[in-house]
XYZ file of C-alpha atoms in Angstrom:
321
model
C 106.025 108.675 164.597
C 105.405 105.251 166.165
C 103.559 102.477 164.324
C 100.344 102.852 166.325
C 100.078 106.549 165.531
C 100.949 105.884 161.887
C 98.141 103.327 161.606
C 95.589 105.611 163.229
C 96.611 108.529 160.997
C 96.339 106.324 157.909
C 92.860 105.158 158.924
C 91.770 108.772 159.455
C 93.084 109.805 156.024
C 91.319 106.883 154.345
C 88.042 107.826 156.038
C 88.413 111.480 155.052
C 89.158 110.490 151.421
C 86.108 108.206 151.375
C 83.862 111.019 152.590
C 85.277 113.365 149.946
C 84.685 110.888 147.132
C 81.268 109.604 148.153
C 79.843 112.698 149.814
C 78.287 110.462 152.459
C 78.849 110.060 156.165
C 79.247 106.606 157.736
C 76.899 105.596 160.504
C 78.219 106.882 163.833
C 77.731 105.635 167.381
C 74.067 105.502 168.265
C 71.609 104.013 170.690
C 70.489 100.556 169.550
C 68.551 97.700 171.136
C 71.403 95.221 170.632
C 75.165 95.739 170.536
C 78.450 93.840 170.541
C 80.075 93.782 173.977
C 82.867 91.233 173.705
C 84.859 88.898 171.482
C 87.040 86.033 172.731
C 89.616 83.850 170.960
C 90.116 80.999 173.402
C 93.212 79.001 174.431
C 91.916 75.427 174.373
C 92.961 72.921 171.712
C 91.883 74.259 168.333
C 91.801 77.859 169.569
C 88.427 77.516 171.239
C 86.154 78.727 172.656
C 85.583 81.314 169.956
C 82.595 83.478 170.802
C 80.927 86.853 170.590
C 78.987 88.437 173.456
C 76.016 90.734 172.785
C 74.021 92.910 175.186
C 70.274 93.565 174.954
C 69.692 97.258 175.679
C 65.897 97.256 175.340
C 63.340 94.469 175.094
C 63.398 92.834 171.660
C 60.302 90.960 170.502
C 61.975 89.232 167.548
C 65.753 88.767 167.397
C 65.597 87.595 163.788
C 65.911 91.171 162.536
C 69.529 90.972 163.763
C 72.511 89.022 162.537
C 76.281 89.261 162.454
C 79.306 88.251 160.472
C 83.078 88.132 160.820
C 85.256 90.041 158.374
C 88.343 87.843 158.171
C 91.949 88.916 157.614
C 91.086 92.426 156.443
C 89.199 91.155 153.422
C 86.217 93.450 153.866
C 82.694 92.566 154.836
C 81.420 89.016 154.510
C 77.916 90.244 155.211
C 75.473 88.628 157.608
C 76.662 85.066 158.233
C 74.471 84.252 161.231
C 70.869 85.380 161.679
C 69.444 85.174 165.163
C 66.346 82.988 165.554
C 62.937 84.576 166.073
C 63.306 84.590 169.857
C 62.410 87.375 172.259
C 65.116 88.966 174.406
C 64.821 90.982 177.589
C 66.651 94.220 178.384
C 69.765 93.414 180.391
C 70.269 89.967 178.842
C 73.656 88.866 177.526
C 73.645 86.636 174.443
C 76.574 84.369 173.581
C 77.169 82.915 170.130
C 80.021 80.391 169.970
C 81.407 78.059 167.328
C 80.581 75.065 169.547
C 79.133 74.369 172.991
C 81.430 71.860 174.733
C 84.632 73.907 175.005
C 82.633 77.058 175.699
C 80.954 75.324 178.639
C 84.264 73.855 179.839
C 85.958 77.259 179.792
C 83.153 79.517 181.023
C 81.044 77.111 183.069
C 77.777 77.585 181.189
C 76.407 76.893 177.732
C 76.353 79.496 174.956
C 73.000 80.888 173.908
C 73.503 79.839 170.281
C 76.153 78.052 168.242
C 77.279 78.680 164.682
C 80.365 77.431 162.895
C 80.910 80.456 160.669
C 80.158 83.912 162.071
C 82.056 83.605 165.382
C 84.933 81.623 163.821
C 87.515 84.315 164.506
C 91.295 84.198 165.036
C 92.149 87.385 166.911
C 92.749 89.445 163.783
C 89.156 89.497 162.522
C 86.486 92.180 162.761
C 82.834 91.623 163.695
C 79.820 93.399 162.175
C 76.331 93.454 163.718
C 73.396 93.989 161.358
C 69.810 95.118 161.914
C 67.539 94.526 158.932
C 70.646 94.191 156.788
C 72.232 97.474 157.912
C 75.433 97.618 159.987
C 74.662 99.070 163.430
C 77.801 98.067 165.338
C 81.311 96.925 164.543
C 84.405 95.745 166.325
C 87.647 96.122 164.376
C 88.396 97.499 160.922
C 86.845 95.171 158.357
C 89.404 96.243 155.725
C 92.520 95.722 157.864
C 94.057 92.452 159.082
C 94.201 92.894 162.849
C 97.580 91.206 163.258
C 99.880 93.701 164.965
C 97.138 96.315 165.167
C 96.165 97.956 168.481
C 92.981 95.867 168.430
C 94.702 92.495 167.897
C 93.240 89.926 170.323
C 95.003 86.677 169.287
C 94.482 84.099 172.072
C 92.842 86.839 174.099
C 89.790 89.026 174.177
C 88.318 92.483 173.681
C 85.492 94.023 175.704
C 83.314 97.088 175.291
C 83.819 99.922 177.763
C 80.728 100.297 179.954
C 78.656 103.356 179.118
C 79.628 103.383 175.438
C 77.027 102.755 172.766
C 77.158 100.926 169.441
C 79.995 102.043 167.156
C 77.775 102.241 164.079
C 79.736 101.283 160.963
C 82.935 103.060 162.048
C 85.124 101.236 164.587
C 86.115 103.339 167.604
C 89.296 101.971 169.189
C 88.694 103.808 172.478
C 85.304 102.141 173.060
C 87.044 98.867 173.913
C 89.442 97.315 176.409
C 92.022 94.765 175.297
C 93.605 91.777 177.014
C 96.688 91.899 174.824
C 97.691 89.025 172.572
C 98.301 85.599 174.130
C 96.683 86.727 177.391
C 94.770 83.445 177.641
C 97.611 81.131 176.580
C 97.882 78.145 178.898
C 94.635 78.897 180.715
C 92.047 76.156 181.171
C 89.105 78.153 182.549
C 88.121 81.787 182.540
C 87.580 81.713 186.305
C 91.223 80.811 186.972
C 92.766 82.933 184.203
C 95.256 85.632 185.153
C 93.541 88.052 182.760
C 89.996 86.678 182.510
C 87.489 87.700 179.872
C 85.220 90.162 181.783
C 82.156 88.210 180.794
C 78.746 89.781 181.425
C 80.105 92.957 183.021
C 79.070 95.616 180.490
C 76.638 98.246 181.762
C 74.782 100.653 179.436
C 74.765 104.450 179.733
C 72.709 105.722 182.644
C 69.180 106.579 181.590
C 68.393 110.262 181.523
C 66.266 111.705 184.313
C 62.745 112.212 182.965
C 60.872 112.326 186.273
C 59.552 115.764 187.337
C 60.011 116.986 190.903
C 57.221 116.677 193.459
C 56.362 118.823 196.459
C 57.052 117.139 199.785
C 56.108 119.933 202.205
C 54.615 123.407 202.637
C 55.497 125.880 205.390
C 53.105 127.057 206.689
C 51.245 123.794 206.181
C 48.114 123.720 204.048
C 45.038 124.896 206.008
C 47.183 126.444 208.751
C 45.637 129.201 210.898
C 47.179 131.978 212.977
C 50.207 132.149 210.696
C 52.704 134.799 211.811
C 52.337 137.876 209.636
C 56.074 138.071 208.932
C 56.346 134.445 207.836
C 58.222 133.372 204.749
C 56.474 130.845 202.533
C 58.610 127.735 202.032
C 58.147 124.847 199.578
C 60.089 121.613 199.988
C 60.629 119.339 196.975
C 61.682 115.715 196.805
C 64.882 116.579 194.912
C 67.126 119.550 194.218
C 65.434 122.132 192.035
C 66.079 125.356 190.166
C 63.929 128.128 188.798
C 62.540 127.819 185.300
C 60.178 130.468 183.978
C 56.829 131.711 185.213
C 55.284 133.017 188.410
C 54.602 131.930 191.944
C 51.588 133.973 193.004
C 50.097 134.876 196.383
C 46.312 135.490 196.313
C 43.619 136.689 198.689
C 41.136 133.903 199.402
C 38.230 136.336 199.781
C 38.165 137.584 196.189
C 41.004 135.729 194.372
C 42.856 138.990 193.825
C 46.636 138.935 193.426
C 48.568 140.103 196.460
C 51.951 139.643 194.797
C 53.207 137.780 191.738
C 56.818 136.604 191.960
C 58.505 136.173 188.588
C 61.035 133.462 189.398
C 63.446 134.754 186.763
C 63.605 138.322 188.047
C 62.103 138.682 191.517
C 64.466 139.178 194.411
C 61.782 137.905 196.799
C 62.129 134.255 195.810
C 65.165 132.045 196.233
C 66.110 128.409 195.857
C 68.593 126.353 197.854
C 68.894 122.646 197.167
C 65.387 121.220 197.325
C 63.847 124.275 199.029
C 62.132 127.297 197.485
C 61.610 130.289 199.771
C 59.175 133.144 199.118
C 59.636 136.348 201.118
C 56.607 138.583 200.445
C 57.457 142.256 200.033
C 54.867 143.194 202.684
C 53.832 141.307 205.793
C 50.688 139.220 205.698
C 47.562 140.657 207.325
C 46.057 139.255 210.522
C 42.977 137.009 210.223
C 43.207 137.052 206.431
C 43.006 134.027 204.172
C 45.599 133.458 201.444
C 46.414 130.830 198.865
C 49.356 130.265 196.518
C 49.517 129.127 192.887
C 52.546 128.039 190.879
C 52.863 128.179 187.083
C 53.810 125.020 185.220
C 57.577 125.205 184.677
C 58.278 127.923 187.234
C 60.288 125.318 189.129
C 62.203 122.427 187.569
C 64.683 119.806 188.666
C 68.353 119.975 187.726
C 67.709 117.818 184.655
C 65.199 120.390 183.405
C 62.056 118.397 184.159
C 59.357 120.955 185.057
C 57.187 120.835 188.134
C 53.624 120.782 186.797
C 52.450 123.593 189.058
C 48.951 124.065 190.426
C 46.121 126.575 190.415
C 42.997 127.152 192.483
C 42.434 127.633 196.162
C 42.613 124.067 197.404
C 46.306 123.109 197.236
C 48.046 125.542 199.586
C 45.974 127.935 201.657
C 46.404 129.418 205.116
C 45.161 132.202 207.380
């Protein structure tokens, strides 16, 4: 078994033993408003710039509930060494905390957001913990293992979060990150000219789930149509692809509101859906010079994400003669 696999197996066994002894489960990856997206151990004199990049997932009114610390040389947590100031942050912002500003600006071409001499003072073998109200919500690296020679070693290089992944919680996930390899930045003077540049500001969060319900874009025959052919199908166009949910689409007589035919979308063979189009084929032809209207139950039609069309009732939405 190679060294990498041996290390990963050992880490898994340690975690399993910890769970057995404590009976508790560590915090796992979860959606948070702030997360670690990158760590860089720079090549300039003194091993600078040293910095940590964070990404703001959702608007944050007060950053001071967050802080971070570096766990050096596998010595376990050092706790929260830097607390963010009570600033607001906007979703989509990147925040940079560096040990100093001059070399950071020389290497990256802009100033860091904040500076601190302790928390981001890393050497490529150190882990980073992000805290919210004193609780670890994200981590890079194993705080109890010196990173030298580990798969996550970033000496004179960098690590960067894979786009679409969320905070690691308190348990480091090796596969959530990309790695420059050690010494990748050796001899470089700026990130822009580096052969393997730190992918600064490139993280993108998971795509937001679709929560918007479908809307009707057309009726055939059109609302208030007259002289509709008696053998016409009734066709509803939506603004996105749809599927059947549960409930009825119902054809009524306008004269007395009686039900001509109720089509259970789950069982009726007289209704079908193709892409964004729902087609209703009444069992019997319509009658000449007779007024009709259609109603749709809430949830009878939904988009492919499961968002229900709200439906409609009454005579005024879709009627024809």
